[in-house]
mmCIF file of C-alpha atoms in Angstrom:
data_model
loop_
_atom_site.group_PDB
_atom_site.id
_atom_site.type_symbol
_atom_site.label_atom_id
_atom_site.label_comp_id
_atom_site.label_asym_id
_atom_site.label_seq_id
_atom_site.Cartn_x
_atom_site.Cartn_y
_atom_site.Cartn_z
ATOM 1 C CA VAL A 1 104.490 115.369 134.067
ATOM 2 C CA ILE A 2 105.628 112.104 132.492
ATOM 3 C CA ALA A 3 109.186 113.369 132.059
ATOM 4 C CA SER A 4 109.404 114.196 135.767
ATOM 5 C CA VAL A 5 108.451 110.614 136.698
ATOM 6 C CA LEU A 6 110.864 109.192 134.107
ATOM 7 C CA ALA A 7 113.636 111.307 135.653
ATOM 8 C CA SER A 8 113.354 109.100 138.759
ATOM 9 C CA GLN A 9 114.209 105.957 136.804
ATOM 10 C CA GLU A 10 117.612 104.705 135.722
ATOM 11 C CA LEU A 11 117.345 105.454 132.016
ATOM 12 C CA GLY A 12 120.800 106.896 131.375
ATOM 13 C CA LEU A 13 119.453 110.427 131.042
ATOM 14 C CA SER A 14 121.926 113.295 131.262
ATOM 15 C CA GLY A 15 119.315 115.806 132.327
ATOM 16 C CA VAL A 16 115.622 116.622 132.111
ATOM 17 C CA ILE A 17 113.819 119.848 131.227
ATOM 18 C CA LEU A 18 110.417 120.330 132.864
ATOM 19 C CA LYS A 19 108.039 123.130 131.935
ATOM 20 C CA SER A 20 104.710 124.093 133.510
ATOM 21 C CA GLY A 21 104.332 120.750 135.244
ATOM 22 C CA LEU A 22 102.086 119.405 137.940
ATOM 23 C CA TYR A 23 104.180 117.138 140.158
ATOM 24 C CA ASP A 24 101.804 116.216 143.003
ATOM 25 C CA LEU A 25 98.645 114.931 141.356
ATOM 26 C CA VAL A 26 97.261 113.651 144.667
ATOM 27 C CA GLY A 27 97.534 117.077 146.294
ATOM 28 C CA ALA A 28 96.104 118.797 143.227
ATOM 29 C CA TYR A 29 93.178 116.354 143.115
ATOM 30 C CA GLU A 30 92.406 117.015 146.782
ATOM 31 C CA ARG A 31 92.591 120.819 146.437
ATOM 32 C CA LEU A 32 90.770 121.328 143.143
ATOM 33 C CA PRO A 33 86.991 121.787 143.068
ATOM 34 C CA TRP A 34 85.079 118.979 141.339
ATOM 35 C CA TYR A 35 84.282 121.178 138.317
ATOM 36 C CA ASN A 36 87.911 122.087 137.570
ATOM 37 C CA LEU A 37 88.908 120.854 134.101
ATOM 38 C CA ILE A 38 92.151 119.284 135.336
ATOM 39 C CA LYS A 39 90.298 117.368 138.041
ATOM 40 C CA LEU A 40 87.601 116.320 135.586
ATOM 41 C CA ASN A 41 90.321 115.003 133.279
ATOM 42 C CA MET A 42 91.830 112.993 136.165
ATOM 43 C CA ILE A 43 88.389 111.551 136.929
ATOM 44 C CA TRP A 44 87.790 110.765 133.243
ATOM 45 C CA GLU A 45 91.126 108.942 132.945
ATOM 46 C CA LEU A 46 91.125 107.096 136.283
ATOM 47 C CA GLY A 47 87.702 107.236 137.886
ATOM 48 C CA TRP A 48 86.704 108.848 141.176
ATOM 49 C CA ASN A 49 89.259 109.204 143.958
ATOM 50 C CA LYS A 50 91.953 106.895 142.600
ATOM 51 C CA THR A 51 94.708 108.089 144.925
ATOM 52 C CA SER A 52 97.001 105.126 144.280
ATOM 53 C CA GLU A 53 96.935 105.713 140.510
ATOM 54 C CA LEU A 54 97.522 109.443 140.945
ATOM 55 C CA ARG A 55 100.421 108.685 143.265
ATOM 56 C CA GLU A 56 102.023 106.410 140.636
ATOM 57 C CA ARG A 57 101.855 109.265 138.109
ATOM 58 C CA SER A 58 103.288 111.893 140.472
ATOM 59 C CA ALA A 59 106.994 112.701 140.567
ATOM 60 C CA TRP A 60 106.416 114.216 144.018
ATOM 61 C CA PHE A 61 106.530 110.763 145.609
ATOM 62 C CA VAL A 62 109.738 109.687 143.857
ATOM 63 C CA ALA A 63 111.601 112.993 144.122
ATOM 64 C CA ASP A 64 114.248 111.326 146.289
ATOM 65 C CA LYS A 65 115.153 109.047 143.363
ATOM 66 C CA ILE A 66 115.813 111.861 140.894
ATOM 67 C CA LYS A 67 119.566 112.150 140.446
ATOM 68 C CA VAL A 68 119.736 113.681 136.957
ATOM 69 C CA PRO A 69 120.015 117.469 136.747
ATOM 70 C CA LEU A 70 116.662 119.191 136.267
ATOM 71 C CA LEU A 71 115.768 122.473 134.656
ATOM 72 C CA ILE A 72 112.309 123.450 135.913
ATOM 73 C CA ILE A 73 110.698 126.348 134.060
ATOM 74 C CA HIS A 74 107.412 127.669 135.388
ATOM 75 C CA GLY A 75 105.193 130.695 134.827
ATOM 76 C CA GLU A 76 104.385 132.861 137.845
ATOM 77 C CA GLY A 77 100.791 133.261 136.685
ATOM 78 C CA ASP A 78 100.165 129.594 135.857
ATOM 79 C CA ASP A 79 96.474 128.949 136.514
ATOM 80 C CA ARG A 80 96.704 125.167 135.993
ATOM 81 C CA ALA A 81 99.802 124.161 137.942
ATOM 82 C CA SER A 82 100.929 126.439 140.746
ATOM 83 C CA VAL A 83 104.436 127.803 140.710
ATOM 84 C CA GLU A 84 104.575 127.135 144.466
ATOM 85 C CA GLN A 85 104.067 123.405 143.915
ATOM 86 C CA ALA A 86 106.774 123.384 141.233
ATOM 87 C CA GLU A 87 109.201 125.160 143.584
ATOM 88 C CA ALA A 88 108.374 122.785 146.436
ATOM 89 C CA PHE A 89 109.008 119.830 144.109
ATOM 90 C CA GLY A 90 112.400 121.285 143.173
ATOM 91 C CA LYS A 91 113.255 121.640 146.856
ATOM 92 C CA LEU A 92 112.308 117.999 147.492
ATOM 93 C CA VAL A 93 114.720 116.918 144.762
ATOM 94 C CA VAL A 94 117.525 119.126 146.127
ATOM 95 C CA THR A 95 116.940 117.916 149.696
ATOM 96 C CA ALA A 96 117.399 114.354 148.439
ATOM 97 C CA GLY A 97 120.725 115.269 146.814
ATOM 98 C CA GLY A 98 119.544 116.154 143.314
ATOM 99 C CA LYS A 99 120.489 119.185 141.266
ATOM 100 C CA VAL A 100 117.773 121.630 140.209
ATOM 101 C CA GLU A 101 117.854 124.897 138.318
ATOM 102 C CA PHE A 102 114.498 126.624 138.838
ATOM 103 C CA VAL A 103 113.403 129.505 136.619
ATOM 104 C CA ARG A 104 110.267 131.584 137.217
ATOM 105 C CA LEU A 105 109.021 133.466 134.197
ATOM 106 C CA ASN A 106 106.501 136.254 133.870
ATOM 107 C CA SER A 107 103.871 134.200 132.052
ATOM 108 C CA GLY A 108 100.946 131.879 132.519
ATOM 109 C CA HIS A 109 100.710 128.139 131.953
ATOM 110 C CA VAL A 110 101.612 128.382 128.286
ATOM 111 C CA ILE A 111 105.106 129.841 128.056
ATOM 112 C CA PRO A 112 106.102 131.126 124.612
ATOM 113 C CA MET A 113 109.050 129.222 123.152
ATOM 114 C CA GLU A 114 111.069 132.404 122.637
ATOM 115 C CA LYS A 115 111.095 132.823 126.441
ATOM 116 C CA VAL A 116 112.489 129.342 127.117
ATOM 117 C CA ARG A 117 114.684 128.516 124.122
ATOM 118 C CA SER A 118 117.867 130.163 125.445
ATOM 119 C CA LEU A 119 117.331 128.659 128.930
ATOM 120 C CA MET A 120 116.986 125.196 127.436
ATOM 121 C CA GLU A 121 119.984 125.628 125.138
ATOM 122 C CA GLU A 122 122.191 126.824 127.999
ATOM 123 C CA PHE A 123 121.076 123.929 130.225
ATOM 124 C CA ILE A 124 121.892 121.391 127.503
ATOM 125 C CA ARG A 125 125.228 123.073 126.714
ATOM 126 C CA ASN A 126 126.212 122.916 130.394
ATOM 127 C CA LEU A 127 125.360 119.213 130.561
ATOM 128 C CA PHE A 128 127.829 118.400 127.815
#
């Protein structure tokens, strides 16, 4: 999540790899029931209904500023961060002129490293 926000800043990055991320914290906060562990963590960190703070931590709202190539890896069965939100985030970046490689994997939120290692290596090799 942090890496996706940092990708929107001028830090001299050549590319960014994102895996199993949640990019619209405001939307997630609004959709999740109060007892969801992710929502409870947001409340614990920020307090109740802190939309402005969630917005500051969401790459969704700065997607138009992301100009570094992204590799977004997401599990189809992710029960914490929906693959649909990750795909929509990738489309926002592309619409704004960014470059995104999106990979859906047959997994849940936790994706085993052996499934992503070659994808990450190829992405990095292509950057340089």
